[in-house]
Coordinates of C-alpha atoms in Angstrom, one line a residue:
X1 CA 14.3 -26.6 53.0
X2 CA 13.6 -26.8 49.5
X3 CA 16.3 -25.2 47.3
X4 CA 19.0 -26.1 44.8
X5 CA 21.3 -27.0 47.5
X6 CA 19.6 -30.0 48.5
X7 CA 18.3 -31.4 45.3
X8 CA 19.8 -33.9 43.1
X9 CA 23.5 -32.3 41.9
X10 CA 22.6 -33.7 38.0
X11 CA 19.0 -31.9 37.9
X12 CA 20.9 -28.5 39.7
X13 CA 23.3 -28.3 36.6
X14 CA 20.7 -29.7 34.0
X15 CA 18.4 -26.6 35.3
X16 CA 21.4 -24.4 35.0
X17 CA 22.3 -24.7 31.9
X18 CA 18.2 -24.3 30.6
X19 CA 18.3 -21.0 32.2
X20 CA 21.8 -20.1 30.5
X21 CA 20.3 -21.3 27.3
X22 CA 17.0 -19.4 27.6
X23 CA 18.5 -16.1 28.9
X24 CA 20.8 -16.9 25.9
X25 CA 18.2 -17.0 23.5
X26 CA 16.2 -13.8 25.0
X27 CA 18.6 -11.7 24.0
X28 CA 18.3 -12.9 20.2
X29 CA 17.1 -10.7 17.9
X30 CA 15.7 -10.8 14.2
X31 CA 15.3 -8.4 11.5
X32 CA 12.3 -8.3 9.2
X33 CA 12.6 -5.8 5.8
X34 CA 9.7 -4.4 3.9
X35 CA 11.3 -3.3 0.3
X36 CA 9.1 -1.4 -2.1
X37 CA 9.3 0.8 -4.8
X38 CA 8.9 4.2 -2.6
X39 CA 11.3 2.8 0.9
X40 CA 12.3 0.2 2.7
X41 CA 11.5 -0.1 5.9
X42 CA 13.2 -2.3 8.7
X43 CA 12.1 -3.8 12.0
X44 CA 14.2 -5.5 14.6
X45 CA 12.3 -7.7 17.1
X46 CA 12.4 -10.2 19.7
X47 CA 13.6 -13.6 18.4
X48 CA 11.0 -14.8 21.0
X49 CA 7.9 -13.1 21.0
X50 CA 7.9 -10.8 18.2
X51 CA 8.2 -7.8 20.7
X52 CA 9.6 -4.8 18.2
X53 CA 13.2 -3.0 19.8
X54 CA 13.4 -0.4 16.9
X55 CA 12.8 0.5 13.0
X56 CA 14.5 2.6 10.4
X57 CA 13.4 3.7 6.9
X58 CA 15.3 4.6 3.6
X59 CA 15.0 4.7 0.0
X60 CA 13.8 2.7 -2.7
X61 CA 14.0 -1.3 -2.1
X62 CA 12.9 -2.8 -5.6
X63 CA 15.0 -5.9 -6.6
X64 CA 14.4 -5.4 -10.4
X65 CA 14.6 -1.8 -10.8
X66 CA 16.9 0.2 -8.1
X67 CA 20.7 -1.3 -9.1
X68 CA 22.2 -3.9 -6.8
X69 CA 24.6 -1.2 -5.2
X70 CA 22.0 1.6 -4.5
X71 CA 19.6 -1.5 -3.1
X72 CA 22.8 -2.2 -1.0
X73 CA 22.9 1.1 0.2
X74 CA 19.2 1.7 0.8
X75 CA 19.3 -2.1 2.9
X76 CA 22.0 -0.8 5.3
X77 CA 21.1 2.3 5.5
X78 CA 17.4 1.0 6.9
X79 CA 19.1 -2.0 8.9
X80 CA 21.4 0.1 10.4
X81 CA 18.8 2.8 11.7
X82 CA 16.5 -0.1 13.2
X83 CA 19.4 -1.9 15.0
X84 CA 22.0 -0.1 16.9
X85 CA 25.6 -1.3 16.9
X86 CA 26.1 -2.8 20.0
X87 CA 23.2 -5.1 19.0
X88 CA 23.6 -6.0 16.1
X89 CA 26.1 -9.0 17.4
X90 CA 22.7 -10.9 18.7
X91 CA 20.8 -10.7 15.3
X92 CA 20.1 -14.9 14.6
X93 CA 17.6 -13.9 11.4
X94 CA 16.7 -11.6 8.8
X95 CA 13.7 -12.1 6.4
X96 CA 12.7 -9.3 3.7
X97 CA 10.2 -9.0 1.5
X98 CA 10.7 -7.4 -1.8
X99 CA 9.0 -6.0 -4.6
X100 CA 10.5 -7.4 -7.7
X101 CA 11.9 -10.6 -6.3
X102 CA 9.9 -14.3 -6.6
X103 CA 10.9 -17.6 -6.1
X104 CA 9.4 -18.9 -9.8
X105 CA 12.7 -19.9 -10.5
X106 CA 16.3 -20.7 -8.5
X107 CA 17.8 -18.4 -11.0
X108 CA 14.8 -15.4 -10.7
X109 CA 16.6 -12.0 -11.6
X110 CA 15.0 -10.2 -9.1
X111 CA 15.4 -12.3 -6.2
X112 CA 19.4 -13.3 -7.0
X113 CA 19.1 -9.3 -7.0
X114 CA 18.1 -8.9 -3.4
X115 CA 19.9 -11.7 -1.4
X116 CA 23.3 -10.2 -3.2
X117 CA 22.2 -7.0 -1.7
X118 CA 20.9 -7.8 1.3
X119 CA 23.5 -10.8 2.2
X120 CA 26.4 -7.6 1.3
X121 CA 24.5 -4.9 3.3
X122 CA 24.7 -7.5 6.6
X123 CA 27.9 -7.7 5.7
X124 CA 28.7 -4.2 6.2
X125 CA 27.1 -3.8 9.4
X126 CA 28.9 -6.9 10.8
X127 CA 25.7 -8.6 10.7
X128 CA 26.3 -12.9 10.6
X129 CA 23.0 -14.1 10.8
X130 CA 22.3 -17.9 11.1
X131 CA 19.2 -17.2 8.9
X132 CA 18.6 -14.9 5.6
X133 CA 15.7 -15.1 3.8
X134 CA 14.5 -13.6 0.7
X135 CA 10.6 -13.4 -0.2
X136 CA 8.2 -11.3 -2.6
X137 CA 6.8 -8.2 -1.0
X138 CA 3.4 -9.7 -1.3
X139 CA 4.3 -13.3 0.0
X140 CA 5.6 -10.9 3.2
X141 CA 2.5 -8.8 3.7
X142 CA 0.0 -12.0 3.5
X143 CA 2.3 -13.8 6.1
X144 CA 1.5 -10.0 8.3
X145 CA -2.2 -11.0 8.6
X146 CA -2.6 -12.2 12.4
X147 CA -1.0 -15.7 13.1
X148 CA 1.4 -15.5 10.1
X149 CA -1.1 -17.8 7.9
X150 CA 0.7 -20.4 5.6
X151 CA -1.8 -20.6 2.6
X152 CA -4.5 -18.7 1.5
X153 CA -5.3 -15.8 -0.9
X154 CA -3.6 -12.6 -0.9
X155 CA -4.7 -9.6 -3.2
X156 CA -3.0 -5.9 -3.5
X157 CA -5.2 -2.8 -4.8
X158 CA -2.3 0.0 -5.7
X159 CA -1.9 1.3 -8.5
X160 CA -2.5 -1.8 -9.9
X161 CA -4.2 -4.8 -8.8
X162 CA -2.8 -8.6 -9.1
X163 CA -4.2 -11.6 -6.7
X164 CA -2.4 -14.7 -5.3
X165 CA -2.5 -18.2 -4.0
X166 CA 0.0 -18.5 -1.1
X167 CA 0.7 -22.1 -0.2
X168 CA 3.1 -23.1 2.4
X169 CA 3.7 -19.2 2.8
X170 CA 5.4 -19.1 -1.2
X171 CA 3.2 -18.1 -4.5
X172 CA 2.0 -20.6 -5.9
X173 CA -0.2 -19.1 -8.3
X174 CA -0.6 -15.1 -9.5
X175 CA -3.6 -13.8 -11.5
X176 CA -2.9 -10.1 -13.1
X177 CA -0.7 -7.8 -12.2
X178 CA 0.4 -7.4 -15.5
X179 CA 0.9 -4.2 -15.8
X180 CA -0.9 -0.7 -16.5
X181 CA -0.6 -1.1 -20.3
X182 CA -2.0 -4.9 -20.5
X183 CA -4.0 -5.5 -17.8
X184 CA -4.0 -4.2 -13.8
X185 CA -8.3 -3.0 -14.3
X186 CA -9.5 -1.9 -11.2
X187 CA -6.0 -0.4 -9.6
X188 CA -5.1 3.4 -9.1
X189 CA -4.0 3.5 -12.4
X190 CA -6.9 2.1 -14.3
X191 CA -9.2 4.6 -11.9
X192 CA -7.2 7.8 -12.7
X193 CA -7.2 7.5 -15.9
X194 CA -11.2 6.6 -15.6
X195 CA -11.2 9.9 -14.5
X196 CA -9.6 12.0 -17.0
X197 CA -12.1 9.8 -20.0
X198 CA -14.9 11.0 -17.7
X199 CA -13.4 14.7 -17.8
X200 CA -12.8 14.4 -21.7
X201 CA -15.9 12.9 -22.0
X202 CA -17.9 15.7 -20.6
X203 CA -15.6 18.1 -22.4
X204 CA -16.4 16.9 -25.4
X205 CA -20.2 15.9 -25.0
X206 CA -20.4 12.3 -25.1
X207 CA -20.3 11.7 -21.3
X208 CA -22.7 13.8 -18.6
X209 CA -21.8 16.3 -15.9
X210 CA -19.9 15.4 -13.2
X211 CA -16.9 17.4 -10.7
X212 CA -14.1 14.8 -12.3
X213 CA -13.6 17.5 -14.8
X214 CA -13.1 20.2 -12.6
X215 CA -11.1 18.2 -10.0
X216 CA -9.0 16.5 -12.6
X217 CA -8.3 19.9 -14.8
X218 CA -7.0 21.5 -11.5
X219 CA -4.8 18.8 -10.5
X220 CA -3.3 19.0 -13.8
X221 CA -2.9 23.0 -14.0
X222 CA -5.4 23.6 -16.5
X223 CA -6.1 27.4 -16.1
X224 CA -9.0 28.2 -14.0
X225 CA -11.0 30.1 -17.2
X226 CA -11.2 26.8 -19.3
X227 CA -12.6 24.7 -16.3
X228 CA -16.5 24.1 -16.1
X229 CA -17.8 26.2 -13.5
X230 CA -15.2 29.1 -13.8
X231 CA -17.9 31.7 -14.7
X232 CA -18.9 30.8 -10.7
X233 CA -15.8 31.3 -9.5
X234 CA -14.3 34.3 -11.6
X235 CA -17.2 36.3 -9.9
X236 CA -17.0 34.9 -6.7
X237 CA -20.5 33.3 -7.4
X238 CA -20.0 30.0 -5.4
X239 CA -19.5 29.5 -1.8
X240 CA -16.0 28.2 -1.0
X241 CA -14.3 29.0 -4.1
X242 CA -13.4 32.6 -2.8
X243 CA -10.0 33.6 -2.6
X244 CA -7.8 35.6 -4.6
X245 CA -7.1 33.2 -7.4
X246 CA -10.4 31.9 -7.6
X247 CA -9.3 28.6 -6.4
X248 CA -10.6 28.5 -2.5
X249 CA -7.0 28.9 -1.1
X250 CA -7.6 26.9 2.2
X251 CA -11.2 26.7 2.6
X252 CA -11.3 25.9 -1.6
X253 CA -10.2 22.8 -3.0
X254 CA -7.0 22.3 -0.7
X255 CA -3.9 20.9 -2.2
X256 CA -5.8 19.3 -5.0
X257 CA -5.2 22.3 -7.3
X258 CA -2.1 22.9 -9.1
X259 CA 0.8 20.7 -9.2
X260 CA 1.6 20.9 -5.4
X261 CA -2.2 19.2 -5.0
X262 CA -3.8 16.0 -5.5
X263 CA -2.0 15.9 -8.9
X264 CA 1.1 16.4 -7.9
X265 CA 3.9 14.8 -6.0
X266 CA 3.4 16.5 -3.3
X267 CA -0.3 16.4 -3.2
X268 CA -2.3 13.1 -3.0
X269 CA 0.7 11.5 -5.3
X270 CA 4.5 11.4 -4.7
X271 CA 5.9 9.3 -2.0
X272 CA 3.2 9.3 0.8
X273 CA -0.1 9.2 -1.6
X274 CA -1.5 7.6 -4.3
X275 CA 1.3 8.0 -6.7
X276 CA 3.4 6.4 -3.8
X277 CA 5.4 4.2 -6.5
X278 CA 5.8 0.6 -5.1
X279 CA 2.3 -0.6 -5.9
X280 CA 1.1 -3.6 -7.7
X281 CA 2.4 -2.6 -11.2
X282 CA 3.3 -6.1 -12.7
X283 CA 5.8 -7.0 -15.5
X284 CA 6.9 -4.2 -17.3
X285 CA 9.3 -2.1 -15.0
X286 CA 6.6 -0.6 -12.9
X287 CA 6.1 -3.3 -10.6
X288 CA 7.5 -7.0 -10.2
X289 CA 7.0 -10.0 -11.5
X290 CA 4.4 -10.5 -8.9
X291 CA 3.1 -7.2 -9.6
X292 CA 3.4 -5.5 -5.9
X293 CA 6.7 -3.0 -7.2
X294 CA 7.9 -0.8 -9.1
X295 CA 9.3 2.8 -9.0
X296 CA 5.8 3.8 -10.4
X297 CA 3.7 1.7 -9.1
X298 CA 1.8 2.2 -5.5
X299 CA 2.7 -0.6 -2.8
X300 CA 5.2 0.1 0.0
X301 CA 4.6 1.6 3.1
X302 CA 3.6 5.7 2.8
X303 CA 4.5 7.3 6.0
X304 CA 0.4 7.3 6.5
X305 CA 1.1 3.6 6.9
X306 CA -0.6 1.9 4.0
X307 CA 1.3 0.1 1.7
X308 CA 1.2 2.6 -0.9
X309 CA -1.2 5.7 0.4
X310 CA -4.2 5.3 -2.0
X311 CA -6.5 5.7 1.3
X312 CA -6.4 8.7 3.6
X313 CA -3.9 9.2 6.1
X314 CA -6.4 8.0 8.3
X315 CA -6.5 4.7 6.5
X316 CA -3.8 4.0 7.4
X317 CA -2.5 4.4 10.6
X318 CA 0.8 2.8 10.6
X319 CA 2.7 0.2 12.8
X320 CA 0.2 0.6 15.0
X321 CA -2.8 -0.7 12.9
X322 CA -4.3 -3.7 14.3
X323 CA -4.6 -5.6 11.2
X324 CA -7.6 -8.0 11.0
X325 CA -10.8 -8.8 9.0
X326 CA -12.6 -5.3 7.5
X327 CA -16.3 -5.6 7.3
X328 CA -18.1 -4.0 4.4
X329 CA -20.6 -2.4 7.1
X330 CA -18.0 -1.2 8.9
X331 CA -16.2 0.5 5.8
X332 CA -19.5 1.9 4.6
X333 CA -20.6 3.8 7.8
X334 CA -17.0 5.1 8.2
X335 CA -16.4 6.2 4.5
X336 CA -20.0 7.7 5.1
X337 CA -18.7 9.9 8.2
X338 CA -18.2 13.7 7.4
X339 CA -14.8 13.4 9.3
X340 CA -13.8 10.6 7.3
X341 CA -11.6 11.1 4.2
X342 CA -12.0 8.2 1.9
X343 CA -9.6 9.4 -0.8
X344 CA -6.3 11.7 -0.1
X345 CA -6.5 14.3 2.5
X346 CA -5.1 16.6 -0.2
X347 CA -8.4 16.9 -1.9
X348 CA -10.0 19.3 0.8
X349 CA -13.3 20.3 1.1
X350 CA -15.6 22.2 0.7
X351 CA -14.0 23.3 -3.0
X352 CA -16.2 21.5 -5.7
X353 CA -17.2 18.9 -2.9
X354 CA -18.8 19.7 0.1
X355 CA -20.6 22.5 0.7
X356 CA -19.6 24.8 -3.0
X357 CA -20.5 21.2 -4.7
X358 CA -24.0 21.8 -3.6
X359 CA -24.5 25.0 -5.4
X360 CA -22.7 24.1 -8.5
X361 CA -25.3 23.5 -11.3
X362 CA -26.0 20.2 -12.8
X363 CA -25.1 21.5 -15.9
X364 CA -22.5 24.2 -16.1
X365 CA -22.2 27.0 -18.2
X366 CA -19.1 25.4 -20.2
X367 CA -18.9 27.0 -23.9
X368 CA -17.9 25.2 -26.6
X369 CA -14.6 27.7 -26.7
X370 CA -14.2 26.7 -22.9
X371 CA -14.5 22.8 -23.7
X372 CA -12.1 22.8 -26.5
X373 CA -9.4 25.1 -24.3
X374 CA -9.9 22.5 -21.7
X375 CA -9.5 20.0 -24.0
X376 CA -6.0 21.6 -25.7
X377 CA -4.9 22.3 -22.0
X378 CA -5.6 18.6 -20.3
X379 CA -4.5 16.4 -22.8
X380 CA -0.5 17.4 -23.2
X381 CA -0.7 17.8 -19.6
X382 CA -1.5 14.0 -19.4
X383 CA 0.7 13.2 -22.4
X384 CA 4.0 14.8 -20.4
X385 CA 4.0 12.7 -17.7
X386 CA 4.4 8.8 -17.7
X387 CA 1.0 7.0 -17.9
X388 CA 1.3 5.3 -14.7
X389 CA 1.4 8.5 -12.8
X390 CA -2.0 9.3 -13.6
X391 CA -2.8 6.7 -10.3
X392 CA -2.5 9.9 -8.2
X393 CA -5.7 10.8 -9.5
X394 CA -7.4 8.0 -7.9
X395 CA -8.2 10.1 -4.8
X396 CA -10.3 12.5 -6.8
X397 CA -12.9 9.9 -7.8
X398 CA -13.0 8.2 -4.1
X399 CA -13.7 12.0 -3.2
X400 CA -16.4 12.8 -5.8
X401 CA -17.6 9.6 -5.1
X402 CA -18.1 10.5 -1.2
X403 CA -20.3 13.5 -2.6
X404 CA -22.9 11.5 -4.6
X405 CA -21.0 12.2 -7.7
X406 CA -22.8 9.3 -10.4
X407 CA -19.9 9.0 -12.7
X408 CA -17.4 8.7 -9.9
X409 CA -19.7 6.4 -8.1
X410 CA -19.9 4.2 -11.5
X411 CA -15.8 4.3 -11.8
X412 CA -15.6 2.3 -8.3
X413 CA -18.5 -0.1 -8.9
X414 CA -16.7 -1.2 -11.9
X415 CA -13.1 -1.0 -10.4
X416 CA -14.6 -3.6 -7.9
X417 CA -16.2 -5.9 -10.0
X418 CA -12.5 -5.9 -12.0
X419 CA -10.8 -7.0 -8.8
X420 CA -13.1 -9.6 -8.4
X421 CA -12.1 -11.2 -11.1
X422 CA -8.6 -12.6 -10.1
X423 CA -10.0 -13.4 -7.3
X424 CA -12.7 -16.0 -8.9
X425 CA -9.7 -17.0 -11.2
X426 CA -8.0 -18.5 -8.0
X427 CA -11.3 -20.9 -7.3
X428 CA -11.6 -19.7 -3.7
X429 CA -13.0 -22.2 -1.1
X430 CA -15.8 -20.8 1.0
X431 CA -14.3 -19.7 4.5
X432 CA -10.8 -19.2 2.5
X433 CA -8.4 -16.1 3.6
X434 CA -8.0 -13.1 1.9
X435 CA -5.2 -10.9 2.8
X436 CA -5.3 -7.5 1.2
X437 CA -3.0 -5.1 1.3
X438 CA -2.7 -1.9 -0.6
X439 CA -4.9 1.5 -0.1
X440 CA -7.6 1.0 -1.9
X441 CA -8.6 -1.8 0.1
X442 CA -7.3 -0.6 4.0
X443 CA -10.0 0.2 6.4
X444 CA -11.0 3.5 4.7
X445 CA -10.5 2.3 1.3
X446 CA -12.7 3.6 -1.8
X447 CA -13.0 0.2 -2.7
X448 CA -13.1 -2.0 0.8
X449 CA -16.9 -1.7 1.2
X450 CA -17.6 -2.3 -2.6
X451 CA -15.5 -5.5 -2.4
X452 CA -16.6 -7.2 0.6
X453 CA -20.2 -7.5 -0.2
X454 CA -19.1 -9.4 -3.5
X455 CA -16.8 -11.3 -1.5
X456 CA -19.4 -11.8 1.1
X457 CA -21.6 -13.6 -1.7
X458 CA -18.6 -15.8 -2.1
X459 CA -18.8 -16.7 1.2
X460 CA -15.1 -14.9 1.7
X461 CA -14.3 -11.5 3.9
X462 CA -11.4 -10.0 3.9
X463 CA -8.3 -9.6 6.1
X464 CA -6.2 -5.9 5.7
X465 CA -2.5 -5.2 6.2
X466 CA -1.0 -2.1 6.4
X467 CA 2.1 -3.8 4.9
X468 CA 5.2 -6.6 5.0
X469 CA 6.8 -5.8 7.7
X470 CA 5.1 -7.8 10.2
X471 CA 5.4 -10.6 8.0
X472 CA 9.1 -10.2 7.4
X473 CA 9.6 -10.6 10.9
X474 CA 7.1 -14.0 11.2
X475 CA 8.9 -15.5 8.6
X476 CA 12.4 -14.4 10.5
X477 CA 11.4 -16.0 13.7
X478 CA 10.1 -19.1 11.4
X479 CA 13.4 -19.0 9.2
X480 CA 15.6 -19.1 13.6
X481 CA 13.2 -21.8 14.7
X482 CA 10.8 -19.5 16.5
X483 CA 7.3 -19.8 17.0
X484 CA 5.1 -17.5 14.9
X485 CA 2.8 -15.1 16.1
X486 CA -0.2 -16.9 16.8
X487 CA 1.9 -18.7 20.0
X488 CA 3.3 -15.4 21.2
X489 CA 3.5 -14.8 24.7
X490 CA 3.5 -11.2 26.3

């Protein structure tokens, strides 16, 4: 009879106290924290396997720009949803990632900023973990790509646009993400306001026709009888622009008229589209040092589930997104689906796209009268508002862009050959990683399929992440002694 009653009485108690010490060490627990400039978002998950037990959201996590005792608030408030009390006695580890925090320095403002918080928000919740870590937002989401890579390149497309060299899972070397003002070409920024020179262009003669200027004047409430084409639709000439204010109601443009559309908060904009603010905005208060943060910026998680909701809400599906390597084929044929919805889901069609677009003629009847009331109405529109905000446009062009528009089409060829360039700054290797993160590049990104085949001349492809969560946890399980993901068992 083989059993533990006749085997050696030292092996017995030796195999004992393993199986104490692994049931022991099942029941720990780590925390992983995703702070941007729209929410913070935390995960508890298995010490051992990653497995996630529970998650819970709240406000704005930026280290430089929401105060240390709002941050506080926001951290407990997101801990405390994702780990209930009678658990929260087994948490070993807590990582977060936040916009506005970098280890450049021992002394870095934003990151002193978010272990004060974070270390008093545990505190709160009677939280004593053996581990807390603090990270930038980005060095989180790269360490989210599948096996929790140590080095590599990691590059965000928000509203604005900065690259990385990750070694040993720390930044090691940032290119751009200096802010809308200075630099940041070829974010959501640079591209809405691309759109509004193409609309002013048009408006005033030096640039051709193109459905910007009508998509952009009614996402900043420029009255229907100043916009090209509004002969068409005061008459009920065009298909799809019916309705009683001339403006489609549901079967027109959608939500991208008005200031509840694409130009609005609520719209394509606002906290779960592109004016999501938590993007890569840089130095000057709109993002973080490293250029993923900011309370205007674009980066953290919308509830579509990209990091900052310049894609559709199909582009982003969430926790749920197996994140891996996009292909620029794959991009092109889905962006090229008529169910897909490469820019926000806000910008509806028909409208001026889709079926109405087709009947709309090349060159509208827009008098010189019109033009300059279109003029007099769009520019204190865009002069009210901060500059950053004009990233919500962003989805506009990815729409036009979608329906063969040529100017729109030009704005995203150039945005992609501007995020290029950080890249080539950062000497890649041939075969190097690329983690990307941010909406413009996520599956169904305006730029994802532009991108790739430059980075496919480089011998490079790319690797998305819906955001830093994952990564938070990785670098929790690291920070207790756990293996990363790449080991896990199921």
């Amino acid at each position: 009879m083989n059993n533990d009653l006749n085997q050696d009485p030292d092996r017995v108690r030796k195999r004992v106290r393993k199986r104490a010490r692994d049931q022991v060490r099942d029941r720990d627990l780590v925390v992983g924290l995703d702070a941007g400039g729209t929410r913070t978002r935390a995960v508890l998950a298995s010490a051992v396997d990653g497995r996630v037990f529970g998650q819970g959201v709240s406000g704005p996590g930026n280290a430089l720009t929401v105060p240390v005792p709002l941050l506080t608030e926001h951290l407990a408030e997101a801990v405390a949803r994702a780990v209930p009390e009678p658990d929260r006695a087994r948490v070993v580890a807590v990582a977060g990632g936040f916009a506005g925090a970098a280890e450049t320095a021992p002394d870095e403002p934003g990151r002193l900023n978010a272990l004060a918080a974070l270390t008093a928000a545990l505190r709160r919740l009677g939280i004593a973990a053996d581990s807390v870590g603090v990270s930038s937002d980005i060095e989180a989401a790269f360490a989210s790509a599948p096996g929790a890579p140590a080095d590599g390149l990691a590059l965000v497309a928000g509203t604005g646009a900065v690259a990385m060299r990750i070694s040993d899972r720390r930044c090691a070397v940032t290119v751009g993400g200096d802010g809308w003002l200075l630099g940041d070409d070829g974010g959501g920024f640079w591209i809405g306001r691309s759109a509004v020179r193409a609309a002013l262009r048009m408006a005033d003669g030096r640039g051709g026709p193109t459905t910007l200027a009508d998509a952009v004047g009614r996402a900043l409430g420029v009255p229907i009888e100043a916009l090209p084409y509004a002969e068409d639709r005061l008459f009920g000439g065009v298909a799809g622009l019916g309705g009683p204010d001339g403006l489609g109601g549901e079967g027109g443009l959608g939500g991208a008229g008005g200031r509840d559309g694409a130009g609005s908060p609520s719209g394509a904009g606002g906290r779960d589209g592109l004016g999501s603010p938590s993007g890569a905005g840089g130095r000057d208060g709109v993002g973080s040092p490293s250029g993923a943060g900011g309370p205007d910026g674009l980066g953290t998680p919308s509830d579509a589930g990209s990091r900052d909701g310049v894609g559709s809400p199909r582009s982003a599906s969430g926790p749920n997104h197996a994140a891996g390597p996009v292909s620029a084929d794959a991009s092109a044929s889905s962006s090229a689906s008529p169910s897909s919805a490469s820019a926000s889901a806000s910008v509806g069609a028909p409208g001026v796209f889709g079926t109405a677009r087709e009947r709309l003629p090349a060159e509208p009847e827009w008098s010189p009268a019109r033009r300059a009331a279109y003029r007099m109405h769009l520019l204190p529109a865009v002069m009210a508002e901060p500059p950053i905000h004009l990233a919500r446009l962003a989805p506009l062009v990815a729409e036009a862009a979608r329906h063969q528009d040529a100017v729109a089409q030009a704005i995203l060829d150039e945005a992609a050959d501007h995020l290029l360039e950080p890249v080539r700054a950062l000497a890649p290797r041939k075969g190097e990683r690329i983690v990307a993160t941010g909406g413009l590049l996520g599956p169904e990104g305006p730029l994802t399929a532009l991108l790739s085949e430059r980075l496919k001349a480089l011998g490079l492809t790319l690797d998305w992440v819906a955001d830093g969560c994952g990564g938070a946890v990785a670098l929790a399980r690291l920070g207790h002694g756990g293996s990363p993901p790449s080991s896990r068992t199921t």
